[in-house]
Short mmCIF file of C-alpha atoms in Angstrom, two decimals:
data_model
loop_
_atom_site.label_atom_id
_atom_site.label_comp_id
_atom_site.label_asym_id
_atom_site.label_seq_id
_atom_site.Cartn_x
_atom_site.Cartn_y
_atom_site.Cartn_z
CA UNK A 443 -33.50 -68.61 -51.01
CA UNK A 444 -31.23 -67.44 -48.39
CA UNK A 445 -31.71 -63.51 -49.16
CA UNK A 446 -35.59 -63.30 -49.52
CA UNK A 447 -35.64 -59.81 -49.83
CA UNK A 448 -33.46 -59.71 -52.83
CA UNK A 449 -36.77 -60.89 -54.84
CA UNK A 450 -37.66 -58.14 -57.59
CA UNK A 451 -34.22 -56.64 -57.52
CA UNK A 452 -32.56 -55.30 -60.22
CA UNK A 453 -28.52 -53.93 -59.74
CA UNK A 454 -28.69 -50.62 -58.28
CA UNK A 455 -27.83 -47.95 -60.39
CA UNK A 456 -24.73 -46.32 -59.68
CA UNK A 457 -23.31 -42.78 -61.18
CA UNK A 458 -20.00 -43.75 -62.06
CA UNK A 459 -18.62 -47.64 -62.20
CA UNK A 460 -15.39 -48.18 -60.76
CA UNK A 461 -12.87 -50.31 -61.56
CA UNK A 462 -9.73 -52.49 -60.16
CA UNK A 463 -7.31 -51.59 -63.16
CA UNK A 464 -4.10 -52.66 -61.18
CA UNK A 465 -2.42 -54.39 -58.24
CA UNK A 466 0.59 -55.18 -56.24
CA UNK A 467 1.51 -57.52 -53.22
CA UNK A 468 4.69 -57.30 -51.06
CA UNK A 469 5.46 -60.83 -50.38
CA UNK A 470 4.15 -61.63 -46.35
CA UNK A 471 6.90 -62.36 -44.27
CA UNK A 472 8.89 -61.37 -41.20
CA UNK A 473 11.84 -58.57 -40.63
CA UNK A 474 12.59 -58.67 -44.24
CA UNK A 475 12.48 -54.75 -44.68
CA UNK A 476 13.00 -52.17 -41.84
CA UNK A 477 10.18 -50.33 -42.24
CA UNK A 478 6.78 -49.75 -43.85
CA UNK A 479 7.84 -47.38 -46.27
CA UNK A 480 9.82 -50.09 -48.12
CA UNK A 481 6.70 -52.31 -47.57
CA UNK A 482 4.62 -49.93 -49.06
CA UNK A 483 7.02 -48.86 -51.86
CA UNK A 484 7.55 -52.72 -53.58
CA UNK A 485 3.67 -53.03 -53.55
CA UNK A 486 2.61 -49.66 -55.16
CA UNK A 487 5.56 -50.42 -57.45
CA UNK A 488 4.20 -53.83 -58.58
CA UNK A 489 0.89 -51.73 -58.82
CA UNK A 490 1.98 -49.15 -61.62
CA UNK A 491 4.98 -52.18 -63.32
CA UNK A 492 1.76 -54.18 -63.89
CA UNK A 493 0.29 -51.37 -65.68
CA UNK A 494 2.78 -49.43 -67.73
CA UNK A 495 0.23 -46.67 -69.17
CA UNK A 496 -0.16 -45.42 -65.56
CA UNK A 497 2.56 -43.35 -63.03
CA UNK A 498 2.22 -41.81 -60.00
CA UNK A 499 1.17 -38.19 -61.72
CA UNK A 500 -2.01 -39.72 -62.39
CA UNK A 501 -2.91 -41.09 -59.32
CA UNK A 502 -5.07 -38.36 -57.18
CA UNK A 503 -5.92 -39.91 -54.10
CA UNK A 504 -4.40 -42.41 -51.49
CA UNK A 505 -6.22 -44.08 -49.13
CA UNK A 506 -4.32 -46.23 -46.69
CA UNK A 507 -4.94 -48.85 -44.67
CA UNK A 508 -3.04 -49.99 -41.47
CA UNK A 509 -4.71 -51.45 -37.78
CA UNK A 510 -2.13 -50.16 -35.23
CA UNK A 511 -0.08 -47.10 -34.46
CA UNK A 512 1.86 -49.30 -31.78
CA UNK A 513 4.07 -51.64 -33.91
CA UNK A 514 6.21 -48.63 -34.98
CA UNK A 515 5.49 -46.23 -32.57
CA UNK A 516 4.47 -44.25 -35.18
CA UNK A 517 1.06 -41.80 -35.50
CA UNK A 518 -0.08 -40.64 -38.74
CA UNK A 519 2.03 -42.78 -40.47
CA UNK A 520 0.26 -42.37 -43.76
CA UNK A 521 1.29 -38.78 -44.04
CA UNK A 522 4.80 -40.74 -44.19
CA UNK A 523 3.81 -43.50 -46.76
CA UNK A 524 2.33 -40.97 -48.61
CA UNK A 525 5.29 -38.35 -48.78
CA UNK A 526 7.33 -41.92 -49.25
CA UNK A 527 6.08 -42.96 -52.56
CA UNK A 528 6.10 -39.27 -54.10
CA UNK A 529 2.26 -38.54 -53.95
CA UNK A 530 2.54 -35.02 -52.01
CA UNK A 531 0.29 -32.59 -52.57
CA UNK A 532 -2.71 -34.77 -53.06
CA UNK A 533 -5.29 -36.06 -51.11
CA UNK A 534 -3.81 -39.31 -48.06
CA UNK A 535 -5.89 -40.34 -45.50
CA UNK A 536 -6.04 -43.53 -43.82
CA UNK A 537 -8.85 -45.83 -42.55
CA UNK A 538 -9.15 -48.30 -39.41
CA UNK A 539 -11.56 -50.50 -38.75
CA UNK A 540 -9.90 -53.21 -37.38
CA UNK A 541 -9.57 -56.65 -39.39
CA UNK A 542 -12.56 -54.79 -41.38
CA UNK A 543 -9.92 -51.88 -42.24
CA UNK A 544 -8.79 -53.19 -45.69
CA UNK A 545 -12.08 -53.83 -47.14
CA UNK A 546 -13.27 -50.39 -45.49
CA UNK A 547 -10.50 -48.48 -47.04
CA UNK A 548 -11.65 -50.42 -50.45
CA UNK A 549 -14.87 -49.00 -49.66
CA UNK A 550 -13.33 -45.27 -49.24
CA UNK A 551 -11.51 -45.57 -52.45
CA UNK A 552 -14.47 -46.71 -54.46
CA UNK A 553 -16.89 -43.68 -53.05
CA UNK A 554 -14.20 -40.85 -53.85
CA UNK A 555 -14.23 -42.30 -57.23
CA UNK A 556 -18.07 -43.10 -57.51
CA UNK A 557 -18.89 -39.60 -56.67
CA UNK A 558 -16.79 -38.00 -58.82
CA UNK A 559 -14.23 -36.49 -56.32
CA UNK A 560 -11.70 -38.80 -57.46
CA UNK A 561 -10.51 -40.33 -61.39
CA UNK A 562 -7.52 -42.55 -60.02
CA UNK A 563 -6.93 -43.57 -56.45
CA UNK A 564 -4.59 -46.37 -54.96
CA UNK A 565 -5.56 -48.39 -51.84
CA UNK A 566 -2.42 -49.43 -50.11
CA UNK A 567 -2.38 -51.83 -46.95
CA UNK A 568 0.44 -52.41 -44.36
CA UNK A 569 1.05 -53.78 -41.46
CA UNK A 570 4.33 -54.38 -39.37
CA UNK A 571 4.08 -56.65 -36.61
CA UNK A 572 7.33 -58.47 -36.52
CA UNK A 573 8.39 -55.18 -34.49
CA UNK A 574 7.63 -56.53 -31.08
CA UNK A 575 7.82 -59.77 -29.33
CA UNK A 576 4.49 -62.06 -30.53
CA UNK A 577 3.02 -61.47 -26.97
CA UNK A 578 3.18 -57.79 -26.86
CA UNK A 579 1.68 -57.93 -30.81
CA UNK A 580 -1.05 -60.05 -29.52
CA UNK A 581 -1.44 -57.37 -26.20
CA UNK A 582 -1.82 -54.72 -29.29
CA UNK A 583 -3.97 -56.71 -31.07
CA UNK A 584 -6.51 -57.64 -27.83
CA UNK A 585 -6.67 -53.70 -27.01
CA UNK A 586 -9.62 -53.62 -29.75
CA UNK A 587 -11.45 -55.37 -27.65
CA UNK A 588 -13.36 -53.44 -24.75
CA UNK A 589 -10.06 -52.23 -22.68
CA UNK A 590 -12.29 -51.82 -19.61
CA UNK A 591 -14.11 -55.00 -19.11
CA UNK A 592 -12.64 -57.64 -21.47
CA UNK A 593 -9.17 -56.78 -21.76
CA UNK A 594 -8.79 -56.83 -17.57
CA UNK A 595 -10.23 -60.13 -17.17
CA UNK A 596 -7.96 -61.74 -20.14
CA UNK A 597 -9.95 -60.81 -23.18
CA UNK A 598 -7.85 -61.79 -25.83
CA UNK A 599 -9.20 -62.84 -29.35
CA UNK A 600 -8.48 -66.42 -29.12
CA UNK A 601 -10.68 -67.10 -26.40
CA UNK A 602 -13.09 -64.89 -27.91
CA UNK A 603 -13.24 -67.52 -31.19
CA UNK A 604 -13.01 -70.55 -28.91
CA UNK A 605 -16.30 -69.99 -26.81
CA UNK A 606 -18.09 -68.77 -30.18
CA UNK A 607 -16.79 -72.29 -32.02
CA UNK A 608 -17.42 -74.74 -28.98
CA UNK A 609 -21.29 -72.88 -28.99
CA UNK A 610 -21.42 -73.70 -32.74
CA UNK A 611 -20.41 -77.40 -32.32
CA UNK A 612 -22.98 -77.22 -29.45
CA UNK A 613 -25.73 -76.29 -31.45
CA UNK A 614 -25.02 -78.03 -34.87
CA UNK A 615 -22.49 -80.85 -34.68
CA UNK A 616 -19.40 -79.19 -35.98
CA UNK A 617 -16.04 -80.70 -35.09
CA UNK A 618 -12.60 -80.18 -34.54
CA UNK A 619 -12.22 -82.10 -37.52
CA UNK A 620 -14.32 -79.66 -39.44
CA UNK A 621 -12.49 -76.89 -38.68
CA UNK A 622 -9.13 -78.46 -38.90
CA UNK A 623 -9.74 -79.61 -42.65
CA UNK A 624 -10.16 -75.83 -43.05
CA UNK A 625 -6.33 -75.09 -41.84
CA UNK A 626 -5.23 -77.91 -44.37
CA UNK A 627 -6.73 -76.45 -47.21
CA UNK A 628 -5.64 -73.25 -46.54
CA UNK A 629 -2.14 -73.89 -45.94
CA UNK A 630 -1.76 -75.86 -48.30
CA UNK A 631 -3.00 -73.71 -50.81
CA UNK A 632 -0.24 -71.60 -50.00
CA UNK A 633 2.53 -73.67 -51.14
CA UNK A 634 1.65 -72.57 -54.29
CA UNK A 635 1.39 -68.67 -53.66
CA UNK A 636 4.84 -66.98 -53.72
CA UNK A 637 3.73 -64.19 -51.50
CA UNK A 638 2.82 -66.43 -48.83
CA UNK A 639 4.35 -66.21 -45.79
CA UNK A 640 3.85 -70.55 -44.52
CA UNK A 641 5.57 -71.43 -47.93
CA UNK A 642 8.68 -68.95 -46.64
CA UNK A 643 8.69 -70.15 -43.19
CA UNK A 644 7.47 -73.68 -43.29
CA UNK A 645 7.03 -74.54 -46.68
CA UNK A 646 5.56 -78.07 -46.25
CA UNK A 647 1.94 -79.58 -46.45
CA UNK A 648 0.42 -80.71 -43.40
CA UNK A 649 -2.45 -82.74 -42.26
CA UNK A 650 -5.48 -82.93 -39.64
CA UNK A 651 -3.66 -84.97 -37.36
CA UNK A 652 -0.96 -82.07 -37.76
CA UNK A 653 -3.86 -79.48 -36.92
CA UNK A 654 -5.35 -81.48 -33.74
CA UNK A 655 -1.94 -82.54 -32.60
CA UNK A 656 -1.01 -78.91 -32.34
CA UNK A 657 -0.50 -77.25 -29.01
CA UNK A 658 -4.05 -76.51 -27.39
CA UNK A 659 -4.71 -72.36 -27.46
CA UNK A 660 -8.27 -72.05 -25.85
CA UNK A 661 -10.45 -74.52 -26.73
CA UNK A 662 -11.31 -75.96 -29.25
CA UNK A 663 -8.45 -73.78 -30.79
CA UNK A 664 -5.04 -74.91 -31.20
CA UNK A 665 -2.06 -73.21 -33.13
CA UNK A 666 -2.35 -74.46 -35.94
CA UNK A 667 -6.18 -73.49 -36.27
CA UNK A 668 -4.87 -69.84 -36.00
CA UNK A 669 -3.28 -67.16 -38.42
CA UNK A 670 0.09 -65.99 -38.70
CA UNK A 671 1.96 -62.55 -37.28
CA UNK A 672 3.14 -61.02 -40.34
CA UNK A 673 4.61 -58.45 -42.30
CA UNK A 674 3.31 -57.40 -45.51
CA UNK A 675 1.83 -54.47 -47.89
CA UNK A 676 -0.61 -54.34 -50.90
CA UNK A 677 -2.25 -52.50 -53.43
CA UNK A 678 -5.05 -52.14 -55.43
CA UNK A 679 -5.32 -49.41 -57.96
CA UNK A 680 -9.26 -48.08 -58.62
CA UNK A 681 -10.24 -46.14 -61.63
CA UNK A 682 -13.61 -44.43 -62.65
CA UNK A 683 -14.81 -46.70 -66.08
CA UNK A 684 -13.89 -43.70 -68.48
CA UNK A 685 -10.45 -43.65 -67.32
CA UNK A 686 -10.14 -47.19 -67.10
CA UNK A 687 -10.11 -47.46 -70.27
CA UNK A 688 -7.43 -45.84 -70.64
CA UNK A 689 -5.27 -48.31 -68.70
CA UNK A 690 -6.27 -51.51 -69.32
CA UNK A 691 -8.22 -53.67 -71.71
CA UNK A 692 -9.27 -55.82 -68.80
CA UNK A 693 -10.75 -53.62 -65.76
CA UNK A 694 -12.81 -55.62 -62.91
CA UNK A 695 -15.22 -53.74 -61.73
CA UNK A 696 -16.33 -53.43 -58.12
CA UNK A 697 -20.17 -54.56 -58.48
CA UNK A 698 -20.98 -54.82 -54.39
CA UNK A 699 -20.28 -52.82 -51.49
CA UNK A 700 -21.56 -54.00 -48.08
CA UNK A 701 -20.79 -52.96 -44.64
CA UNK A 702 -22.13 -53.77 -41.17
CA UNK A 703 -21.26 -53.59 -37.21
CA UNK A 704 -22.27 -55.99 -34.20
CA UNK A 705 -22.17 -55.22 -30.74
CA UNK A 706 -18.47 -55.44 -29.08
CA UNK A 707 -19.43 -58.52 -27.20
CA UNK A 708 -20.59 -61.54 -28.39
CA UNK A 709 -21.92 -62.79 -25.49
CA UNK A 710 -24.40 -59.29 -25.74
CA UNK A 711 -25.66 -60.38 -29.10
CA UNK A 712 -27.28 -63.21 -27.52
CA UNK A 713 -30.27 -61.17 -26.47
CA UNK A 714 -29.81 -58.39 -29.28
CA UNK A 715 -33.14 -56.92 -30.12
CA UNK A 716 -31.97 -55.26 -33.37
CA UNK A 717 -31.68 -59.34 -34.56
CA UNK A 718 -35.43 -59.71 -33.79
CA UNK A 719 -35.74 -55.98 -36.49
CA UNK A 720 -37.79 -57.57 -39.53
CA UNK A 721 -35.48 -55.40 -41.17
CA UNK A 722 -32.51 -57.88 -40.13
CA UNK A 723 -33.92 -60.83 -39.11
CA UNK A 724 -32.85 -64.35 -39.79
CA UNK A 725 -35.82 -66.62 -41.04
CA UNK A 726 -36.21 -68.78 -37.86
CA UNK A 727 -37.62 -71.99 -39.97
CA UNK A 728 -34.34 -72.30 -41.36
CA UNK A 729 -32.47 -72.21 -38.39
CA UNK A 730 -31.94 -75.90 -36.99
CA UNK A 731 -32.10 -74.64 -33.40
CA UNK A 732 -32.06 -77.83 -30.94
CA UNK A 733 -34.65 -78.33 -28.52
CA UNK A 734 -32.10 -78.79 -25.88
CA UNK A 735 -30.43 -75.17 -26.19
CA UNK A 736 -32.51 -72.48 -24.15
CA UNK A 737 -33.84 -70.17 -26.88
CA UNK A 738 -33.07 -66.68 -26.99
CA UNK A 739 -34.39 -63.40 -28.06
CA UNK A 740 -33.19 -64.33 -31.51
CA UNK A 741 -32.17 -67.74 -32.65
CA UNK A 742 -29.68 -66.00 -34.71
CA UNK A 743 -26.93 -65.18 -34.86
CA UNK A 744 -26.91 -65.93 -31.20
CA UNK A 745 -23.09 -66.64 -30.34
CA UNK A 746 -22.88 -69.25 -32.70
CA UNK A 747 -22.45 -66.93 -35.70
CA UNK A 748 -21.74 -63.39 -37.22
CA UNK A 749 -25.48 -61.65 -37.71
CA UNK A 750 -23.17 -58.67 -39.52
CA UNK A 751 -21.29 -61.06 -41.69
CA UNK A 752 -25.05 -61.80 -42.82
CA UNK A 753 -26.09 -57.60 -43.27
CA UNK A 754 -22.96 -56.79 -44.82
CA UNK A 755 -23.39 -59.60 -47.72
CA UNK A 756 -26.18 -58.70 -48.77
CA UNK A 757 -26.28 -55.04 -48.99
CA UNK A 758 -23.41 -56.21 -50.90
CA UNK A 759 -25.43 -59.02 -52.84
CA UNK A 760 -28.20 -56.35 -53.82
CA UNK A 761 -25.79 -54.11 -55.32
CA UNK A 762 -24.73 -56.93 -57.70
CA UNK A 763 -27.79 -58.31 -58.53
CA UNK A 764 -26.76 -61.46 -56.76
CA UNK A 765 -29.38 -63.33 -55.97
CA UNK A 766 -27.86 -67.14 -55.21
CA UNK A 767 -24.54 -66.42 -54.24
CA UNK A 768 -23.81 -70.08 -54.05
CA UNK A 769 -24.12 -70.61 -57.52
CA UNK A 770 -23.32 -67.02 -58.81
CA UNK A 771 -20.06 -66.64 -56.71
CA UNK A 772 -17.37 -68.25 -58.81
CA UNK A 773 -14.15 -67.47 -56.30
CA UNK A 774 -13.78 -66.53 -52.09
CA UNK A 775 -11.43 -64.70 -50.27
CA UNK A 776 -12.79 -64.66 -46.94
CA UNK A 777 -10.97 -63.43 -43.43
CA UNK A 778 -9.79 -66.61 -42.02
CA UNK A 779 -8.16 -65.36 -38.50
CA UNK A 780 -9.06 -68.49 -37.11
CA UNK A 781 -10.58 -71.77 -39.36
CA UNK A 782 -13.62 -71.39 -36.84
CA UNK A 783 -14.97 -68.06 -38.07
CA UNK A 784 -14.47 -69.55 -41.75
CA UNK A 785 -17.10 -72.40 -41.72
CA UNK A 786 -19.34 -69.84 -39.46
CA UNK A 787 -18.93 -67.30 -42.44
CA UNK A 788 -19.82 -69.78 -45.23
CA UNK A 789 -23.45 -69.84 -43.62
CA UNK A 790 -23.59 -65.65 -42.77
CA UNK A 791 -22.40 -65.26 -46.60
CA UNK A 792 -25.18 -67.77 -47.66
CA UNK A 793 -23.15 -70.30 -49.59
CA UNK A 794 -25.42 -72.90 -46.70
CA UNK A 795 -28.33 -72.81 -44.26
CA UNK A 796 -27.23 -71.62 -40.47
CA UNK A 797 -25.50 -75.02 -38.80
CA UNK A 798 -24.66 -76.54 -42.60
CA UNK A 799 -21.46 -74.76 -42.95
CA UNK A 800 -19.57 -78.25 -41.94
CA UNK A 801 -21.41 -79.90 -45.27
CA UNK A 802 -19.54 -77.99 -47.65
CA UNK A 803 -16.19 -78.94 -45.73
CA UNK A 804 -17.13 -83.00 -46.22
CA UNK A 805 -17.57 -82.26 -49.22
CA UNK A 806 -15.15 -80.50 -50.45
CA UNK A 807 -17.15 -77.89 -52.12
CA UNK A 808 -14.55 -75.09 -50.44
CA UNK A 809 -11.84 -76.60 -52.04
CA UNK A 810 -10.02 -75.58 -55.45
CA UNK A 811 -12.18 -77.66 -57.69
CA UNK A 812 -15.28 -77.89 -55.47
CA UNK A 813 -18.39 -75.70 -56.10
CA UNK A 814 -17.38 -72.63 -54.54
CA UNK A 815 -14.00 -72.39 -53.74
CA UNK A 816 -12.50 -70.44 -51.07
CA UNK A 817 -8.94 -68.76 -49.77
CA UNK A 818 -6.65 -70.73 -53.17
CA UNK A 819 -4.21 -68.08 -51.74
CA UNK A 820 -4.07 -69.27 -48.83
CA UNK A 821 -6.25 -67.37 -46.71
CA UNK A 822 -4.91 -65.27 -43.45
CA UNK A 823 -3.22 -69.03 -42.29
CA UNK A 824 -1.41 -69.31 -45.22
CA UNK A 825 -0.58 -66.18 -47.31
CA UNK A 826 -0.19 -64.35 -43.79
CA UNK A 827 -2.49 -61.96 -41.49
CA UNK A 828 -0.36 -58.11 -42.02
CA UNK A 829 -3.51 -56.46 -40.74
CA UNK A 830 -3.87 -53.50 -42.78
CA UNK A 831 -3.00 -55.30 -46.07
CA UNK A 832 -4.96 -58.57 -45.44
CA UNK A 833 -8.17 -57.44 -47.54
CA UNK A 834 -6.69 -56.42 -50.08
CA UNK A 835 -3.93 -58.67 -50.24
CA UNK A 836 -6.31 -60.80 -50.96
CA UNK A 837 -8.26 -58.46 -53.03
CA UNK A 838 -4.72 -58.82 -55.79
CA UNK A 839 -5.36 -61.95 -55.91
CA UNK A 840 -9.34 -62.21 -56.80
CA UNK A 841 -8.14 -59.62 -59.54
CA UNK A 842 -5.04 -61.96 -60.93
CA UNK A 843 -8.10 -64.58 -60.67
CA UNK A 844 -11.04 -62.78 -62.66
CA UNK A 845 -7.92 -61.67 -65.10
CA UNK A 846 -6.36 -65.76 -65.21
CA UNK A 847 -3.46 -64.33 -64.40
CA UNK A 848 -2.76 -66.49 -61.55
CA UNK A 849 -0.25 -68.73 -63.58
CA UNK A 850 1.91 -65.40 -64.16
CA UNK A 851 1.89 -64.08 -60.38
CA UNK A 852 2.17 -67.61 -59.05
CA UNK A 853 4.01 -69.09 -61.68
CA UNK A 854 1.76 -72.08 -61.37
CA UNK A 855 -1.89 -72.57 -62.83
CA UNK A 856 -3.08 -74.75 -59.88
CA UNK A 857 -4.04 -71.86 -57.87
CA UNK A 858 -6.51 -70.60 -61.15
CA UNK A 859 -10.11 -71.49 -60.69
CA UNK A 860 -10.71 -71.64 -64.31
CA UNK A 861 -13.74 -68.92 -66.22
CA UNK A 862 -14.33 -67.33 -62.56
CA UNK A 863 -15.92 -64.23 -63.35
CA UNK A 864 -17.54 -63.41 -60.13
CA UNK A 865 -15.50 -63.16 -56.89
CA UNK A 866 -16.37 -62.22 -52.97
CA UNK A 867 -14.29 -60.66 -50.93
CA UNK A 868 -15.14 -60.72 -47.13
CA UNK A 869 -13.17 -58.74 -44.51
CA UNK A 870 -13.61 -59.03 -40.95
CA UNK A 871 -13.07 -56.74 -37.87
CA UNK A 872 -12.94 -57.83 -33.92
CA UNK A 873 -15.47 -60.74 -33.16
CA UNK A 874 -17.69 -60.01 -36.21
CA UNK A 875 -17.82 -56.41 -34.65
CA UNK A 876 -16.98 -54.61 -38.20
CA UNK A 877 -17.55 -56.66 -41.44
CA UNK A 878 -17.39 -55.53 -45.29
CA UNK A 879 -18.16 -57.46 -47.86
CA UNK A 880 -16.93 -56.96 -51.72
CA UNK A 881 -18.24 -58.21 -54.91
CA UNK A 882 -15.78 -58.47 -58.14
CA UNK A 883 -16.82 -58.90 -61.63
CA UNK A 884 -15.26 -59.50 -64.87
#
């Protein structure tokens, strides 16, 4: 068993369950609104269309999600949203955690109404990026990394991803064609997902020889292995289970709640000593470390993978009572920034043993059909990367999943992984530097 610990576990009690009892999505694109109110607006509207019983006068708190002040020029922008949509005098704040921020602001939302301070609260994400030129959003996005000794010496996130892939294909075999199988999958998930932003802009399938034919990044990462710039908003509406009720026959609840933090540099986590913690630890006999690599402190994560990927699944995983999440996780939506960090996640969520992630890409198990299937929206390469609203962008659609409501919102069934009734959520902040994890039940 990949989570030993878990052993004599029972779900943690909790004082009040909270539910998903609505959501929204504004479809990912770029420059098709001129600003994030409008984002905001058609997503929160979605929200409360999809669920006629509830208006605004009953929602009590708003927590928002957004990564950057810099792509309007704009501080406290929530205070704006919020005033925007008609929810003054009650309680706004926003959250940022980087890539992490969605999930983190899910997390927000689901204490203020597991603790009582809260009976209805929305969860809105945005992000507008198609503000500035793609280099100066990619100059915004690289100032999250250390601004005085990465950023100087050309720290953006690409190269970041590219040393931590080429060390995983050093230690375990993976391939460009591994990770590139990823990208198709992804994408062409999307053409089926009317809020994606590749079925607006390209709107064709592609291939592996598409993906390794692509224009070289920073090795072994090319353009097509990355995510999109995008502009986008979501929703997700969370209720406490008595008002639920009251809503909806169908609530998902929010079973899991996981959160975790790695040092800024991966290159530091090398010779961690919080890894070697028995606390945290990785069983080293199931690590297929090769004799030729120098061993360090800890044979994991080393740089190969994301140790707080690992912590923040399974605080999650206890929570739920989840045991073997690779045959008790029905559904994935997992932060695909770059294909890379995907297959590295599949073995830091424990769907595989540490250097078997490529496995489940042979054989298929990720795909729509396969065992456990992950990103049938499309993932951040497909449905689009809006910062802010990627989590729970893809949060909507694990709750149009557990509800089979994917046929409506997509207007195809292909997309619907048929009796799911457990889903995962992963989002993902700098270089595995802020993770939360998300379990979803029906």
């Amino acid at each position: 068993m990949f989570f030993d610990f878990l052993k004599g576990y029972d779900k943690m009690a909790k004082e009040k369950k909270v539910a998903v009892i609505s959501a929204g999505v504004s479809r990912n694109d770029l420059h098709r609104f001129e600003n994030q109110e409008e984002l905001v607006a058609e997503a929160v509207k979605e929200a409360l269309d999809d669920c006629p019983e509830l208006s605004l006068e009953d929602i009590d708190t708003s927590v928002f999600s957004y990564f950057s002040d810099h792509f309007e020029g704009q501080l406290a922008m929530h205070w704006i949203l919020n005033d925007y949509i008609g929810l003054t005098p009650r309680c706004t704040m926003r959250i940022e955690n980087g890539g992490a921020g969605p999930g983190t602001a899910i997390r927000v939302g689901y204490s203020q109404i597991a603790s009582g301070l809260s009976d209805v609260c929305i969860v809105p994400g945005v992000e507008k990026q198609g503000e500035v030129r793609p280099a100066t959003a990619n100059m915004f996005i690289a100032e999250a990394a250390d601004t005085d000794f990465e950023v100087p010496v050309g720290g953006y996130y690409i190269a970041f991803y590219g040393a931590m892939a080429t060390r995983h294909m050093y230690l375990y075999g993976t391939t460009e064609e591994d990770f590139a199988t990823i990208a198709v999958k992804n994408r062409n998930n999307s053409l089926e997902n009317p809020y994606a932003q590749w079925l607006r802009t390209y709107g064709k399938p592609i291939d592996v020889d598409d993906v390794l034919n692509s224009r070289m990044l920073a090795y072994p990462m090319k353009v097509l292995d990355c995510s999109l710039l995008s502009e986008g908003a979501s929703c997700l509406v969370l209720a406490s289970a008595d008002v639920a009720r009251k809503y909806t026959d169908e609530p998902v609840w929010i079973t899991g709640v996981g959160t975790a933090s790695d040092m800024m540099r991966p290159g530091d986590r090398i010779d961690n000593p919080n890894w070697s913690d028995k606390r945290f630890s990785y069983p080293e006999a199931k690590v297929p470390y090769p004799d030729y690599a120098k061993r360090p402190r800890a044979i994991y994560p080393e740089m190969s993978n994301f140790g707080a990927v690992r912590e923040a699944s399974r605080q999650a995983y206890r929570m739920a009572g989840i045991y073997e999440p690779y045959k008790e996780i029905d559904v994935v939506e997992l932060h695909d920034a770059y294909d890379t960090s995907e297959l590295q996640c599949y073995e830091d969520l424990g769907f595989c043993d540490v250097g078997h992630g490529k496995d489940l890409v042979r054989d298929g198990q990720v795909e729509i059909g396969g065992d456990i299937p992950v990103n049938p929206s499309g993932g951040l390469e497909g449905f689009g990367h809006p910062v802010g609203s990627t989590g729970i962008q893809q949060c909507a659609t694990l709750f149009w999943q557990l509800r089979e409501e994917i046929h409506e919102k997509f207007k195809s069934s292909k997309n619907q992984i048929d009796g799911a009734r457990v889903a995962l959520n992963h989002s993902h902040g700098g270089t595995g530097t802020a993770i939360n994890v998300l379990i979803f039940e029906r």
